[in-house]
XYZ file of C-alpha atoms in Angstrom:
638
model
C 0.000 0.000 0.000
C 2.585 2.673 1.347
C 4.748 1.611 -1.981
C 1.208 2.106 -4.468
C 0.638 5.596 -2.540
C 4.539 6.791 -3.338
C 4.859 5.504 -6.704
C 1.325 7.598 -7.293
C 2.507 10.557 -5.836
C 6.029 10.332 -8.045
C 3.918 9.618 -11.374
C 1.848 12.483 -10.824
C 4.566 14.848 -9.878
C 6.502 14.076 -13.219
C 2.976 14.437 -15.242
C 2.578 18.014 -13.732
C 6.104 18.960 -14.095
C 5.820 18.188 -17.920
C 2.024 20.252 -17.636
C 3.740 22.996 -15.908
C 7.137 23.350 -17.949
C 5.688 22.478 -21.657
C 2.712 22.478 -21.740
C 1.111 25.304 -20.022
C 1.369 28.129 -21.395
C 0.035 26.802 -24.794
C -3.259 27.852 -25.924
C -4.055 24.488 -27.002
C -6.639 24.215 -23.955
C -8.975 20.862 -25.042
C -5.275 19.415 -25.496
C -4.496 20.349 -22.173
C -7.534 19.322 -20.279
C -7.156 15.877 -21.633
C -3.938 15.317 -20.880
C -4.723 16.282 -16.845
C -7.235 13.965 -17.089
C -5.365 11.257 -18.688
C -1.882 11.680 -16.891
C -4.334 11.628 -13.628
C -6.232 8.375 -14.245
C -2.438 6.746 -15.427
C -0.812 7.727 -12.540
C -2.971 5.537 -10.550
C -2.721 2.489 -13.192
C 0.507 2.549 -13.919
C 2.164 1.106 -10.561
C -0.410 -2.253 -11.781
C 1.203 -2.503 -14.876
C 3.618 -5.150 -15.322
C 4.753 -5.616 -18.616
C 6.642 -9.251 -19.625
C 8.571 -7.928 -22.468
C 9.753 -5.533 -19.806
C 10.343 -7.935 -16.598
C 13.845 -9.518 -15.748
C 14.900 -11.690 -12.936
C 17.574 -13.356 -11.189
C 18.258 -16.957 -11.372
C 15.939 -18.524 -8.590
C 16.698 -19.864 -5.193
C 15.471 -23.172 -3.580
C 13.213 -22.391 -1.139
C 14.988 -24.616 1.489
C 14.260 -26.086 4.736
C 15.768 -25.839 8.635
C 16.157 -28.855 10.828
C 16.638 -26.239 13.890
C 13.238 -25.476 14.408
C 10.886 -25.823 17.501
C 6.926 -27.043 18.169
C 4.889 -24.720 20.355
C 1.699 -25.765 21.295
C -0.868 -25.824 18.756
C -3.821 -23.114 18.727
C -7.233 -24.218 17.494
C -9.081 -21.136 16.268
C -13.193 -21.371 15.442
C -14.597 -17.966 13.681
C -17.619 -17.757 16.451
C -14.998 -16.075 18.575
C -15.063 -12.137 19.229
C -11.199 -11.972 18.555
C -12.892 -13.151 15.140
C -14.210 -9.543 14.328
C -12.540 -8.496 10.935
C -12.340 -4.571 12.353
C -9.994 -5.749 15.025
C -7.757 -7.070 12.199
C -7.483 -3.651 9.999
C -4.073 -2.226 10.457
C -3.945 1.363 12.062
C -2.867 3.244 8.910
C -6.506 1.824 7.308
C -8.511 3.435 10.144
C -6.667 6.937 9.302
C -6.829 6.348 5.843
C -10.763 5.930 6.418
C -11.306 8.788 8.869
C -9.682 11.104 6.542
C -11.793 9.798 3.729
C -15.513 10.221 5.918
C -13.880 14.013 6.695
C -13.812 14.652 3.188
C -16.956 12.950 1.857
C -18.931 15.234 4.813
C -17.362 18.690 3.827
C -17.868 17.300 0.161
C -21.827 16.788 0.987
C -21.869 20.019 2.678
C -20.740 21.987 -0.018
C -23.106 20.207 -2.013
C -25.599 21.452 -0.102
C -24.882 25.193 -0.041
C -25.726 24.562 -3.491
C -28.678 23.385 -2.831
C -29.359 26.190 -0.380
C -28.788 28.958 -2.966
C -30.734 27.191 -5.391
C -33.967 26.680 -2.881
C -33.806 30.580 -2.127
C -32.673 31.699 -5.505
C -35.314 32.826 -8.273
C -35.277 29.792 -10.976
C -35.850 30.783 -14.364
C -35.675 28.178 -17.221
C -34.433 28.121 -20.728
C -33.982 25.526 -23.496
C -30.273 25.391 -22.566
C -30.154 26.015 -19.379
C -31.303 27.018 -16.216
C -31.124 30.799 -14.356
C -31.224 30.678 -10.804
C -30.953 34.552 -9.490
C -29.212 34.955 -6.095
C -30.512 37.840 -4.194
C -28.009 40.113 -2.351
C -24.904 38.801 -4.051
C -22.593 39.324 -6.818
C -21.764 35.936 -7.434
C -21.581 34.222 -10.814
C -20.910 30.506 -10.951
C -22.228 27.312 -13.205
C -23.494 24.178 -11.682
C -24.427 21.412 -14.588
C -27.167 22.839 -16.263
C -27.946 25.180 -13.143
C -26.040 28.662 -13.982
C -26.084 31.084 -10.542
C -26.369 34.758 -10.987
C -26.316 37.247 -8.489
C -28.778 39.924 -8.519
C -26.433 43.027 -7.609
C -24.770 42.051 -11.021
C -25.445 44.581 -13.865
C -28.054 43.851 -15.933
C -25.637 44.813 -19.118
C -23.128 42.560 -18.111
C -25.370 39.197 -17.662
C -25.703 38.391 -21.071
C -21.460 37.934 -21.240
C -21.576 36.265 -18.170
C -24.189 33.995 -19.396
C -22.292 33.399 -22.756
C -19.744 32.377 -21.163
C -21.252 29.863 -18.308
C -23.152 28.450 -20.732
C -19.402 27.065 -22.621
C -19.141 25.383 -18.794
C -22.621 23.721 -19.064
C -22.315 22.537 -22.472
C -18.782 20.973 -22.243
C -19.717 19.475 -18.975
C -16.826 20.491 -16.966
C -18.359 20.041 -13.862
C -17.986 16.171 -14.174
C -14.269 17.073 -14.474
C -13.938 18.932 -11.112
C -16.508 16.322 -9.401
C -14.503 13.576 -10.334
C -11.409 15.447 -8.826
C -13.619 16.146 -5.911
C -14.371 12.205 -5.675
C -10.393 11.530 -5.767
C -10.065 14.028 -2.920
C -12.017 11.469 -0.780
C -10.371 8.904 -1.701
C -6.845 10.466 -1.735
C -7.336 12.960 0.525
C -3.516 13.002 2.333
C -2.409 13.503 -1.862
C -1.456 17.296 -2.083
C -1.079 16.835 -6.084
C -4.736 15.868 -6.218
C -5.700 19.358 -5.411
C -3.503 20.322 -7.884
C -4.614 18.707 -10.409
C -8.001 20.393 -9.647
C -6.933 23.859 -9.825
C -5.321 23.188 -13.120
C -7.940 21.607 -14.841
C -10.558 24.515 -13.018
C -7.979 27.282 -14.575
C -8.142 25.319 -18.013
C -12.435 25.467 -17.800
C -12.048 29.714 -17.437
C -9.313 29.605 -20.583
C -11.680 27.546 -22.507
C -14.995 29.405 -21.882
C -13.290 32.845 -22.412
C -11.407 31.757 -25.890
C -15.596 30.432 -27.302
C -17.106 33.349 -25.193
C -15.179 36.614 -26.398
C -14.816 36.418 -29.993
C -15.257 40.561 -30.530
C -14.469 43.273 -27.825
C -11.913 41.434 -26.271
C -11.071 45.023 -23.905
C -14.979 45.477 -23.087
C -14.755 41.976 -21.684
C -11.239 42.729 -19.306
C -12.909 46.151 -17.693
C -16.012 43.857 -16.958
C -13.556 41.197 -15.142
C -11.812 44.631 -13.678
C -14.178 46.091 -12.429
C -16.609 43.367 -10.841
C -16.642 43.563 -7.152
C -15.305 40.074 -6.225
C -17.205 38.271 -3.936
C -17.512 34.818 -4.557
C -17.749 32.273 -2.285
C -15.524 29.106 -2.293
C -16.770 26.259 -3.650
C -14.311 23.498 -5.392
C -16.717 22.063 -7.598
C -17.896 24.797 -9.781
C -16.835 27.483 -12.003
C -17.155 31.013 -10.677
C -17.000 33.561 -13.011
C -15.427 36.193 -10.994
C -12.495 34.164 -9.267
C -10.031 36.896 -8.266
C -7.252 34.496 -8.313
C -7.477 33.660 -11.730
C -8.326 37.072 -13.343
C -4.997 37.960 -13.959
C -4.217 34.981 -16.273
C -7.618 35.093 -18.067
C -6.762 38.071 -18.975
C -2.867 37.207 -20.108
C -4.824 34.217 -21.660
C -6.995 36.344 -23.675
C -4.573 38.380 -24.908
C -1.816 35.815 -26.369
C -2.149 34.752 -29.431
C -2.999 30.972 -30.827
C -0.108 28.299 -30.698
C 1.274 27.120 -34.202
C -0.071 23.945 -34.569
C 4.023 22.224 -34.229
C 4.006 22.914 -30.894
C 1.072 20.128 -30.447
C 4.276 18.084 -30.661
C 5.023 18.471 -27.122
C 1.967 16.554 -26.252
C 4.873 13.252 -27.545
C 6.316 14.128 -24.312
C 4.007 11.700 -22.597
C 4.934 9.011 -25.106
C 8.473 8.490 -23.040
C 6.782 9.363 -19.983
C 4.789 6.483 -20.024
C 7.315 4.079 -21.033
C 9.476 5.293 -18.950
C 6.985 4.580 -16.116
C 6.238 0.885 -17.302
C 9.991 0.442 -17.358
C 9.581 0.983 -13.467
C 7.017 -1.114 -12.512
C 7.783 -3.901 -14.578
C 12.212 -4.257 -14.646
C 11.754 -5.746 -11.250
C 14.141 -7.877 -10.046
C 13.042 -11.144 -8.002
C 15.195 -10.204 -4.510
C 17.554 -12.586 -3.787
C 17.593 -13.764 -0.183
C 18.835 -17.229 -0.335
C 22.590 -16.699 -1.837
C 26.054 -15.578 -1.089
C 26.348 -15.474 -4.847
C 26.794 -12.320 -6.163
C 23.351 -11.299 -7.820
C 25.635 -9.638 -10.598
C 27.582 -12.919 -11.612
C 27.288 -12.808 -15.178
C 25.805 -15.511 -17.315
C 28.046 -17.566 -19.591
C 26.197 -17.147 -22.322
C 23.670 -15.603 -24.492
C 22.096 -18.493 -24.779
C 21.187 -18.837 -21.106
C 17.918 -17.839 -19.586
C 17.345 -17.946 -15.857
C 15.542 -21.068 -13.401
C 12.708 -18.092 -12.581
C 11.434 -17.563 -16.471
C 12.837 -20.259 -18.483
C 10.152 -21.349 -20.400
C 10.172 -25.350 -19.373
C 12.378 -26.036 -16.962
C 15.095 -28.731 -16.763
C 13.575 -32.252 -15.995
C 15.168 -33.919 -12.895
C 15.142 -37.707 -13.360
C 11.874 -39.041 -11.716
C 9.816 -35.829 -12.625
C 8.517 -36.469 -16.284
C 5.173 -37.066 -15.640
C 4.765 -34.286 -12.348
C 2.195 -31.457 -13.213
C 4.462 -29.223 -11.379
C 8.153 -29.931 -12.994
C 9.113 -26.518 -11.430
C 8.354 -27.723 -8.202
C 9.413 -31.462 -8.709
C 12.898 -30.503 -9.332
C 13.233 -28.372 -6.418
C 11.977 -31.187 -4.103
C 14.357 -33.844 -6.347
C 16.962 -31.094 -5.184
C 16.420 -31.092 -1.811
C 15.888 -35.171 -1.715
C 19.757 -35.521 -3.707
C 21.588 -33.183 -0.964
C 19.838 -34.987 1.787
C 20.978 -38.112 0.552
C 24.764 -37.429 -0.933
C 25.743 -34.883 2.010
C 28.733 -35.709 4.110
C 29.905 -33.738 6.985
C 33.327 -33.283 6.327
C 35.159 -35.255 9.445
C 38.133 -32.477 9.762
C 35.598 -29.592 9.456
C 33.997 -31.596 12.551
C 37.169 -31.633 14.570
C 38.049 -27.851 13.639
C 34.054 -26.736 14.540
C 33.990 -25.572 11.368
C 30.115 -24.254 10.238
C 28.262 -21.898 8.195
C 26.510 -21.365 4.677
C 28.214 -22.543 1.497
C 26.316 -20.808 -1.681
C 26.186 -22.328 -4.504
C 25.511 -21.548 -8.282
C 25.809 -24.088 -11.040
C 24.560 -24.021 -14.782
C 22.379 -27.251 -16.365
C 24.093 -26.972 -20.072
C 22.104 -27.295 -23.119
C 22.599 -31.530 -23.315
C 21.341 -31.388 -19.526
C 24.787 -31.734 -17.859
C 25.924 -30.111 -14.810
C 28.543 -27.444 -15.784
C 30.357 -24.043 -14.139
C 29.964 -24.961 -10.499
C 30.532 -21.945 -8.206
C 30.645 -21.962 -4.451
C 31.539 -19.020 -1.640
C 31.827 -20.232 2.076
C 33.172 -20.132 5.696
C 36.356 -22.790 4.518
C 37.374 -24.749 1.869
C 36.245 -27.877 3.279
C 32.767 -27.093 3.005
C 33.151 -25.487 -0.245
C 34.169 -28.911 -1.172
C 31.793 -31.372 0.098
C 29.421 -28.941 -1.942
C 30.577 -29.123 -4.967
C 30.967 -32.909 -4.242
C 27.128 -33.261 -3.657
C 26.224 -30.813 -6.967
C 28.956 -32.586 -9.192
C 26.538 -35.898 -8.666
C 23.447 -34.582 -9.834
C 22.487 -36.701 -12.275
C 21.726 -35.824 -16.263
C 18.342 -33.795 -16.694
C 16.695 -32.973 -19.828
C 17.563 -29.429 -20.613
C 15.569 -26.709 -20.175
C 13.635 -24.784 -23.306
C 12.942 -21.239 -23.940
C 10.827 -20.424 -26.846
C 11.061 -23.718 -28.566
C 15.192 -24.213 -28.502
C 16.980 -25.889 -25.685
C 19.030 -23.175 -23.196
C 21.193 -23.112 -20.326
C 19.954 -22.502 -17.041
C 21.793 -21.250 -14.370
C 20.339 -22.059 -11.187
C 21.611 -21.519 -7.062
C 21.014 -22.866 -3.677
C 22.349 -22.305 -0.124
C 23.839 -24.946 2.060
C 24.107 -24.554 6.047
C 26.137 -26.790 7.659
C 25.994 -26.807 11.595
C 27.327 -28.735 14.317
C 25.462 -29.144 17.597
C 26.066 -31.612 20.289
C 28.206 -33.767 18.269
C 25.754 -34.083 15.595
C 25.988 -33.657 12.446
C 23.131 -31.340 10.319
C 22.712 -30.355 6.764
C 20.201 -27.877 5.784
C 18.961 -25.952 2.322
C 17.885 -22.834 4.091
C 16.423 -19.079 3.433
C 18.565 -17.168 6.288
C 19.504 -19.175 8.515
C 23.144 -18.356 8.645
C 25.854 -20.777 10.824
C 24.815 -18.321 13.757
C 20.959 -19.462 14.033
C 20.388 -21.517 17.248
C 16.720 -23.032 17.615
C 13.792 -21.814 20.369
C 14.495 -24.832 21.920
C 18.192 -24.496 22.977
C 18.911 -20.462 22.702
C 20.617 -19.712 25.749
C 18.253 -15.859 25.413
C 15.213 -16.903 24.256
C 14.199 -13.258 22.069
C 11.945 -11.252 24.023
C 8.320 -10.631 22.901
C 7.391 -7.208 24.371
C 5.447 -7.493 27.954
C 7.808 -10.224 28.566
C 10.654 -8.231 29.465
C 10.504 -8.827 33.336
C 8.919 -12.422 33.196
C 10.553 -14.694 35.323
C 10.573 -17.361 32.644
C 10.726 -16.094 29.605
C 10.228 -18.852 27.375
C 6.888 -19.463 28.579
C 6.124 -15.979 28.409
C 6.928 -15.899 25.074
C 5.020 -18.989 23.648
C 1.859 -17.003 25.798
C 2.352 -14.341 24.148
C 1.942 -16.185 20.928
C -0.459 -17.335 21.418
C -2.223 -14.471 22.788
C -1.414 -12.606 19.410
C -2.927 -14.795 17.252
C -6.139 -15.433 19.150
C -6.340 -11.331 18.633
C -5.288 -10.946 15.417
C -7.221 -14.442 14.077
C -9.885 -13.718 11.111
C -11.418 -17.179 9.432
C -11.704 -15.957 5.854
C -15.044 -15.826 4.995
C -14.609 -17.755 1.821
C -12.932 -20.441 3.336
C -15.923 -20.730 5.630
C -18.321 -20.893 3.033
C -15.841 -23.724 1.452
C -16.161 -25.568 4.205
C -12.321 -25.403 4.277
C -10.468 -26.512 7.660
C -7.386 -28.314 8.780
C -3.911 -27.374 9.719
C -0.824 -24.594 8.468
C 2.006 -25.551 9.495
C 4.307 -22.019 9.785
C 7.725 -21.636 10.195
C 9.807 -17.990 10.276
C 12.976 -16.563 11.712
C 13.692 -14.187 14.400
C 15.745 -11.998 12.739
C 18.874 -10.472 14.632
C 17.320 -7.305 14.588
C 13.974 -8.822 16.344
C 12.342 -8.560 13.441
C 10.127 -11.821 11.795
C 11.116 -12.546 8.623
C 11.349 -15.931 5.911
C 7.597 -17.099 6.789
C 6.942 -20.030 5.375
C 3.717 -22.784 5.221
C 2.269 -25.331 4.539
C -1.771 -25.932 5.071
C -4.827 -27.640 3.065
C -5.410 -24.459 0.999
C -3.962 -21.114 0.132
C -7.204 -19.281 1.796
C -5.950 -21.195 5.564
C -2.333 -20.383 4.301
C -2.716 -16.743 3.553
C -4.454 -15.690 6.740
C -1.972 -17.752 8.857
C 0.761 -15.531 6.996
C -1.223 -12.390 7.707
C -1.033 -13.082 11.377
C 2.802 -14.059 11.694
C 3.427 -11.265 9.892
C 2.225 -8.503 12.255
C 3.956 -10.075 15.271
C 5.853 -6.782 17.334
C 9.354 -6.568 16.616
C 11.154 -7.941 19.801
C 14.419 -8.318 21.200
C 16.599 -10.875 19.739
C 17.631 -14.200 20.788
C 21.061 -14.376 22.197
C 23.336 -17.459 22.126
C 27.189 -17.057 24.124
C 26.057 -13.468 24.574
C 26.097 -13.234 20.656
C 23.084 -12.382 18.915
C 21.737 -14.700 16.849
C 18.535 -16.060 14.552
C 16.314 -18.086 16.370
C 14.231 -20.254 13.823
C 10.824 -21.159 15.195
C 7.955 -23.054 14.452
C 3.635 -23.433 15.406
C 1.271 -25.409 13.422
C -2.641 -23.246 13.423
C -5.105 -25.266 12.954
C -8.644 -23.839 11.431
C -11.688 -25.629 12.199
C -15.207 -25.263 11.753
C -18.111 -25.808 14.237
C -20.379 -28.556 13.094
C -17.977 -29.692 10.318
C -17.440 -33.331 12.156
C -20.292 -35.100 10.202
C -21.575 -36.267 13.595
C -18.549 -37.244 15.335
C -16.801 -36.173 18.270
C -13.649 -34.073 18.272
C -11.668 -36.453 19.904
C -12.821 -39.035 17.552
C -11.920 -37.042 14.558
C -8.354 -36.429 16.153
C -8.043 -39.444 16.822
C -8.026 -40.477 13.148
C -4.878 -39.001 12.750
C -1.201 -39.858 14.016
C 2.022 -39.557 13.922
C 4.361 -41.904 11.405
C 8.215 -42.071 10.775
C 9.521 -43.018 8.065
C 13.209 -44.007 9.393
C 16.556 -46.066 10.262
C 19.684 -46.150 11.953
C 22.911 -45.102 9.970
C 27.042 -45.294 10.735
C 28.676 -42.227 9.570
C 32.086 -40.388 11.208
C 32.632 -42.986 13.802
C 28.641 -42.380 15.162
C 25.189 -43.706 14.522
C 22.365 -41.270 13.751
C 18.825 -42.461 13.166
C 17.639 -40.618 10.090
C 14.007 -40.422 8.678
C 10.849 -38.207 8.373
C 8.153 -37.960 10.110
C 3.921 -37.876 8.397
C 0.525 -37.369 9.502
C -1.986 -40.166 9.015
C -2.327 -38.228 5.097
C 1.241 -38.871 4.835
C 1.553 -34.995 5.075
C 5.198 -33.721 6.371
C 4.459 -32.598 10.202
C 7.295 -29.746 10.472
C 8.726 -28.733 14.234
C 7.687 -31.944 15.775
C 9.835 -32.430 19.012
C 11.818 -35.588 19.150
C 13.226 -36.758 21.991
C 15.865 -39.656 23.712
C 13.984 -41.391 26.435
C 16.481 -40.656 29.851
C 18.766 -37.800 28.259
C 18.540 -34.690 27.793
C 19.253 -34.888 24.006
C 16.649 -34.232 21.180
C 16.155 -32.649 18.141
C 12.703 -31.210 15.718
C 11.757 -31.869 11.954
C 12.696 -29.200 9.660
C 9.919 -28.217 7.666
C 9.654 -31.074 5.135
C 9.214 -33.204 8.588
C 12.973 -34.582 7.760
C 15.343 -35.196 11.028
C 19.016 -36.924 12.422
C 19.495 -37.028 15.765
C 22.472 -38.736 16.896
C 21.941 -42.120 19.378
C 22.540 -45.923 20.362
C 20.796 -48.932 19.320
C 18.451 -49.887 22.078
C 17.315 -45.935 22.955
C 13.903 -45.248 22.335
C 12.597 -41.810 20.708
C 9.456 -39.432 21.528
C 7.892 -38.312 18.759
C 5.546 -35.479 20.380
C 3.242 -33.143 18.384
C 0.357 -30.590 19.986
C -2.856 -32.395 19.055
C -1.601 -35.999 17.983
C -0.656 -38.770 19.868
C 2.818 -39.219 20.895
C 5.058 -41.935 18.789
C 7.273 -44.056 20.753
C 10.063 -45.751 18.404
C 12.708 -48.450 19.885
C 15.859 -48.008 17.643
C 17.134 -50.988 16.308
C 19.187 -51.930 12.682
């Protein structure tokens, strides 16, 4: 919104820049009047516009996953609830953005009805054309529609110029012009240019009624406009005859002779205007938050054509017949890394962590070519371009019917915690990020800042804020749409939320669960060694509607789901690690679930497509707990 409202307010400042500078001063007045209008109604368009031919974009990121991630208890939200009430959920910025609006629709309707005051005591005459309304004990002169408002102190010789030239107002209809500026004031009422805009186009009605009104006696028609005591009152919406302010340049106006026609040239001024404009709004790059790649690496070749708008995309083995190959070879990405990675045993010894980014090209015959990687130390820089080197052959992409390279990039985090060993494909979480569940600071959501126990305080407070800011979208209710979103986003170093990300039955559940992360208060960051650090954290949401059990109980309807891993035990660097993922009954990836070694301390949570490693011994038995299921018990074994 706040972007739309500047790029508005730029748009119209160039257009009346051009008016002023070029344009102006020309007596080409119809010219003039439609280009205010035009350049008005663009201005607000324009920042919509998104041209293809004009749009450009970075090579894509996989959107990756965390394993360092935590499980707060679930909330169940029903829309009978008074924290339901969609006016609680408007942002403050839309209540002053409607106050301001009511202000100006009342002093709009109460100007309206001086009119209809003056009009009610005024002496109405009427005429094929038109329609006289005499105004006793006043000297004003102004056009309304069809209505034209005389003043009966006015000289009875001077009417019939007056008249003649109201009556260009009334038949050119400018008072739809100024009404529809009038309308835009409502709406925009905080938009200075908007009045503007209505001043010039109300100084461009008097130029146009004076140039068809005075055809002979040009200097009979200034001493009237001289000498006329000026009392008008002020009303934005109509055309006064005697307007002091504007005398002066009628006059000028009156008095300069026509423009040659090759100055209607200028008018091709708004030709590079525009397309300068759609250049704006369209050449927008896709922000790249995933990468330590250099955004301005430069492609090979001119025959490449990035992941983000190649046409079809290169096939990953195994993804031939997916609807979705975009999405297929993202998941086949995440599935190869997960199964390939390595954690470097020296980097292990040395503590060595981080993010490794990575950039590689899939060549024209579908081979892996011009592997680039940036990271904390070599050795991870390595293992990277170990686990990309083995990608397998892929059909190669195609844009517009020929076969292209595509250059595409991905982040790697590797982390060591507790002696075990973690790989993740991430969006921010740098080697730094420590999970809710082990921060040493847990951050600090505001009210919380004397709490004796923090973390408590803080999931409370959660859950507090989404009770308040919860609205069931109405469409989903009619839908009868309900289940779980899974949500996962980071607590920024600065406090701030950012890299939201879920997963839910439908994009209705999924968008309003967004909407309320994202308007979490900006608290104090996590700390970890008395660094400050991300703190990745996780809450599943679940949406449910009253009466949609078909009979049966709630507990019987949770009770149809469960937990299920997917999983085994696996040597690797001298340890063991049991390795799987963990479902819903709906096979559905469960994200944050809290897994746990029965008599230690020791645990670990599923990243967000439900994978986990957690390192232990034959014969320990894991606790699979998630808010709302039952728990899973698992005995590892080979």
């Amino acid at each position: 919104m706040i972007v739309y409202i500047l790029e508005i307010l730029v748009f119209q400042l160039v257009f009346l820049l051009t008016y002023d500078f070029f344009l102006k001063k020309e007596t080409f007045f119809q010219w003039n009047r439609c280009y205010l209008l035009a350049t008005f109604l663009l201005s607000l368009a324009l920042p919509w516009i998104k041209l293809e031919i004009l749009r450009t974009s970075m090579p894509q990121e996989l959107g990756g996953v965390t394993v360092f991630l935590t499980q707060l208890d679930g909330v169940v939200m029903t829309p009978q609830g008074p924290e339901s009430n969609f006016w609680s959920t408007l942002p403050w910025y839309y209540w002053v953005l409607g106050v301001g609006s009511i202000v100006s629709a009342l002093w709009f309707g109460y100007k309206l009805l001086q009119i209809l005051k003056l009009k009610r005591q005024g002496m109405v005459v009427r005429y094929p054309d038109f329609v006289k309304v005499t105004v006793q004990r006043s000297s004003l002169a102004f056009s309304f529609f069809r209505n034209i408002f005389m003043g009966a102190e006015i000289q009875k010789e001077k009417e019939a110029k007056i008249i003649a030239h109201e009556l260009v107002h009334v038949k050119q209809k400018h008072t739809l012009d100024l009404l529809f500026f009038e309308v835009a004031r409502i709406v925009l009422w905080f938009n200075p240019l908007v009045y503007v805009y209505q001043a010039r186009v109300a100084e461009l009605h008097e130029f146009i009624a004076d140039a068809h009104a005075v055809k002979d006696n040009k200097r009979e028609h200034f001493e009237m406009l001289l000498s006329e005591a000026f009392k008008t009152q002020h009303i934005s919406f109509v055309n006064q005859f005697f307007n002091k302010s504007l005398i002066k340049k009628r006059i000028v106006m009156l008095q300069k002779k026509r423009s040659k026609a090759i100055w209607q040239l200028k008018y091709g001024l708004l030709l590079p205007l525009v397309l300068g404009m759609l250049v704006y709004t369209s050449c927008e790059v896709k922000e790249d938050n995933n990468t330590g790649i250099d955004n301005s690496t430069p492609l090979k070749s001119e025959n490449t054509i990035p992941f983000g708008v190649v046409d079809e995309v290169p096939i990953f083995p195994g993804c031939e017949d997916a609807v979705d190959k975009r999405a297929c070879f993202q998941e086949k990405i995440q599935e190869h890394i997960r199964k390939n990675f390595r954690y470097p045993t020296e980097a292990q010894e040395m503590g060595i962590q981080g993010r490794v980014s990575a950039i590689f090209t899939i060549d024209a015959d579908g081979a892996i070519t011009d592997i680039g990687m940036r990271g904390p130390h070599e050795l991870l820089e390595n293992e990277t371009e170990r686990i990309i080197a083995r990608l397998p052959q892929m059909e190669p992409g195609k844009h517009e019917g020929r076969k292209v390279k595509v250059p595409f990039s991905i982040p790697i985090t590797f982390r060591l915690q507790d002696g075990e060993e973690k790989v993740v494909s991430s969006q921010k979480v740098g080697g730094i990020g420590v999970p809710f569940a082990v921060v040493e600071q847990v951050p600090i959501f505001p009210g919380c800042e004397d709490a004796a126990d923090k973390k408590a305080c803080f999931q409370d407070k959660i859950q507090e804020h989404i009770r308040k800011h919860f609205n069931y979208p109405l469409e989903a209710q009619e839908q009868g749409i309900q289940g779980r979103v899974s949500l996962i986003f980071i607590i920024g170093t600065d406090g701030t939320i950012t890299d939201i990300r879920k997963r839910g039955p439908h994009e209705l559940l999924e968008n309003e669960a967004v909407r309320i992360i994202e308007r979490l208060p900006q608290m104090q960051p996590g700390k970890q060694k008395g660094m400050v650090v991300e703190v990745p954290f996780s809450i599943p949401i679940t949406f449910k509607l009253a009466g949609k059990t078909s009979g049966t109980s709630d507990a019987t309807h949770q009770a149809k789901d469960y937990i299920q891993v997917a999983g085994g035990l696996h040597q690797g660097n001298g340890s063991s690690y049991y390795k799987g993922k963990v479902t819903d009954s709906e096979s559905l990836a469960l994200p944050g679930v809290n897994i746990s070694i029965q008599g230690t301390e020791k645990g670990a949570v599923t990243d967000f497509d439900g994978n986990f490693a957690i390192a232990v011994e034959e014969g320990q038995v894991l606790d699979f707990q998630y808010k709302g299921l039952p728990t899973k018990t698992i005995e590892v074994s080979r």
